[in-house]
Short mmCIF file of C-alpha atoms in Angstrom, two decimals:
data_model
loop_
_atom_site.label_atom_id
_atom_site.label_comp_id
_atom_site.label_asym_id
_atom_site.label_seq_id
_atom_site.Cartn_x
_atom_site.Cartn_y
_atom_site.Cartn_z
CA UNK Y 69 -32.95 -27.75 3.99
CA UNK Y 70 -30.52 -29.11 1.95
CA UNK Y 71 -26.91 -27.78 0.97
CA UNK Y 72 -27.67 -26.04 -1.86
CA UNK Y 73 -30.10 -23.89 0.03
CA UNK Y 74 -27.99 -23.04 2.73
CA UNK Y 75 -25.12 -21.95 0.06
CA UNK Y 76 -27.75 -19.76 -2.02
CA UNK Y 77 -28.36 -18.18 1.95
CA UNK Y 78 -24.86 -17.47 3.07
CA UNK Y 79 -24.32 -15.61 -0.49
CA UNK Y 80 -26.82 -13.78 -0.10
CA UNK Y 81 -26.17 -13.05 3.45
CA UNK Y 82 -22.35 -12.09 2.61
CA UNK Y 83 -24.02 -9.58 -0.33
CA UNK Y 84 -26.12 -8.13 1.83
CA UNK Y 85 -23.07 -7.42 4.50
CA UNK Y 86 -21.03 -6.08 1.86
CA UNK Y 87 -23.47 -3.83 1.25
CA UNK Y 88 -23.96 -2.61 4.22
CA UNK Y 89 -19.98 -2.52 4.56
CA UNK Y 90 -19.91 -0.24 1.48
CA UNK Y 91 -22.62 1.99 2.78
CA UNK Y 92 -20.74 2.58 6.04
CA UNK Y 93 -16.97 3.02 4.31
CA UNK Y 94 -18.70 5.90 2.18
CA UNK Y 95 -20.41 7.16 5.27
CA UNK Y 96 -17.26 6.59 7.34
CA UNK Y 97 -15.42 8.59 4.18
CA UNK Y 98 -17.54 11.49 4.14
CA UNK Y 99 -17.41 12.04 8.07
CA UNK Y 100 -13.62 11.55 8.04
CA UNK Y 101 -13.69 14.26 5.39
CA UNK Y 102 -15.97 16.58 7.67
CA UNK Y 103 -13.77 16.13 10.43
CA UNK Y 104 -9.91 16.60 9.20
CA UNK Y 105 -8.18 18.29 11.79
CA UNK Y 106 -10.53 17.25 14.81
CA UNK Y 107 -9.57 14.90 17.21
CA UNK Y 108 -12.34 12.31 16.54
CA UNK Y 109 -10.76 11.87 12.96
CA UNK Y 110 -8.38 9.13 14.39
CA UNK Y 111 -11.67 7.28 15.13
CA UNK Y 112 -13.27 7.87 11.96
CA UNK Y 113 -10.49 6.64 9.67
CA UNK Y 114 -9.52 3.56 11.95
CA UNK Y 115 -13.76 2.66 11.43
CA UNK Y 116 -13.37 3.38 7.79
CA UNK Y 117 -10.67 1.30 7.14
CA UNK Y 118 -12.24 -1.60 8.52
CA UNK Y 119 -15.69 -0.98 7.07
CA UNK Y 120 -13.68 -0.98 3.60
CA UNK Y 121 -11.62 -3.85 4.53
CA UNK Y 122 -14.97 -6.40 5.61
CA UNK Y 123 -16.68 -5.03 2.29
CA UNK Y 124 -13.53 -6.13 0.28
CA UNK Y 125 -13.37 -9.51 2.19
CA UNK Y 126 -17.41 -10.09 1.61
CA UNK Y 127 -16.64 -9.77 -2.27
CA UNK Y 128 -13.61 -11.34 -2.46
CA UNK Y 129 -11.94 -8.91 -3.18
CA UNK Y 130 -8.11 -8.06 -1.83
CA UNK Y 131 -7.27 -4.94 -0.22
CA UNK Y 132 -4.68 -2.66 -1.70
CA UNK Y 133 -1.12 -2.93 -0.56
CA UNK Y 134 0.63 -0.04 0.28
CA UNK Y 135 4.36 0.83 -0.93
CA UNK Y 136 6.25 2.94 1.07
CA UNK Y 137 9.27 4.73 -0.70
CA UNK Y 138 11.43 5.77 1.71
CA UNK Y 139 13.66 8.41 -0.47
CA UNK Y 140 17.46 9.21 0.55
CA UNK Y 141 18.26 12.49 2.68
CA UNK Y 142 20.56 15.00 0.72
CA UNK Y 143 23.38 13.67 2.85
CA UNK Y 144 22.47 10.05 2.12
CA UNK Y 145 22.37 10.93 -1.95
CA UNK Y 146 26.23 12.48 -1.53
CA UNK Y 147 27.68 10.07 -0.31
CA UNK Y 148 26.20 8.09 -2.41
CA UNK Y 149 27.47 10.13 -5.40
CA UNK Y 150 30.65 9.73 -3.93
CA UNK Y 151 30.90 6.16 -4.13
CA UNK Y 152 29.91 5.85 -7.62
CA UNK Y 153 32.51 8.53 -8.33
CA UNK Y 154 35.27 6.45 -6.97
CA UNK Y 155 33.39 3.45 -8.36
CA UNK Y 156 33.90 5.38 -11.73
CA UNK Y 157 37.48 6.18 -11.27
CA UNK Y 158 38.56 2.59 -10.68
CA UNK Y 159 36.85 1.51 -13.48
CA UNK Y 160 38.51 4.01 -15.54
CA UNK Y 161 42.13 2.55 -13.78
CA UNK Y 162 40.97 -0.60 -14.97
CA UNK Y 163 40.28 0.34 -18.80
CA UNK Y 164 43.73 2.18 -18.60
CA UNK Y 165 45.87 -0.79 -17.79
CA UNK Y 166 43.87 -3.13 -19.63
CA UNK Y 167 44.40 -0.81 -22.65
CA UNK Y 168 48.04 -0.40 -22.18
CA UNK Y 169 48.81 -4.04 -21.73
#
């Protein structure tokens, strides 16, 4: 058995596994979606996620990446405000003596 052979196998080995990974991420998806707000869910998802992962890896295939936007609290966005108000004002000081010199 030559190398050839062996590559033709391992593809279709690694197809074959991706399916099956598919298979079991949209089985894994449909059970996490029967069981929101049951305890098992945890399980489910964590299962899912690595179902979906293999499949991506078997096609080559990168997973997504996921952002997380951490947005400012009301208090954060104030003073916040506030500095680009006196940011503002200073620049106005500036454009005043600049203008009157």
């Amino acid at each position: 058995m030559g190398i050839p052979r062996e590559r033709e196998e391992i593809t279709e080995r690694k197809k074959s596994l991706a399916g099956l990974m598919s298979n079991i991420a949209e089985i894994g998806g449909a059970n996490v979606e029967r069981k929101i707000g049951k305890a098992s869910v945890r399980d489910a998802i964590i299962g899912t996620g690595v179902a979906i992962d293999k499949m991506l890896a078997l096609t080559s295939q990168t997973p997504a990446v996921a952002v997380q936007v951490v947005l400012p609290t009301p208090e954060e966005r104030a003073a916040r405000e506030a500095t680009h108000d006196r940011l503002d004002e200073i620049v106005r000081l500036l454009r005043r003596d600049s203008s009157e010199t």
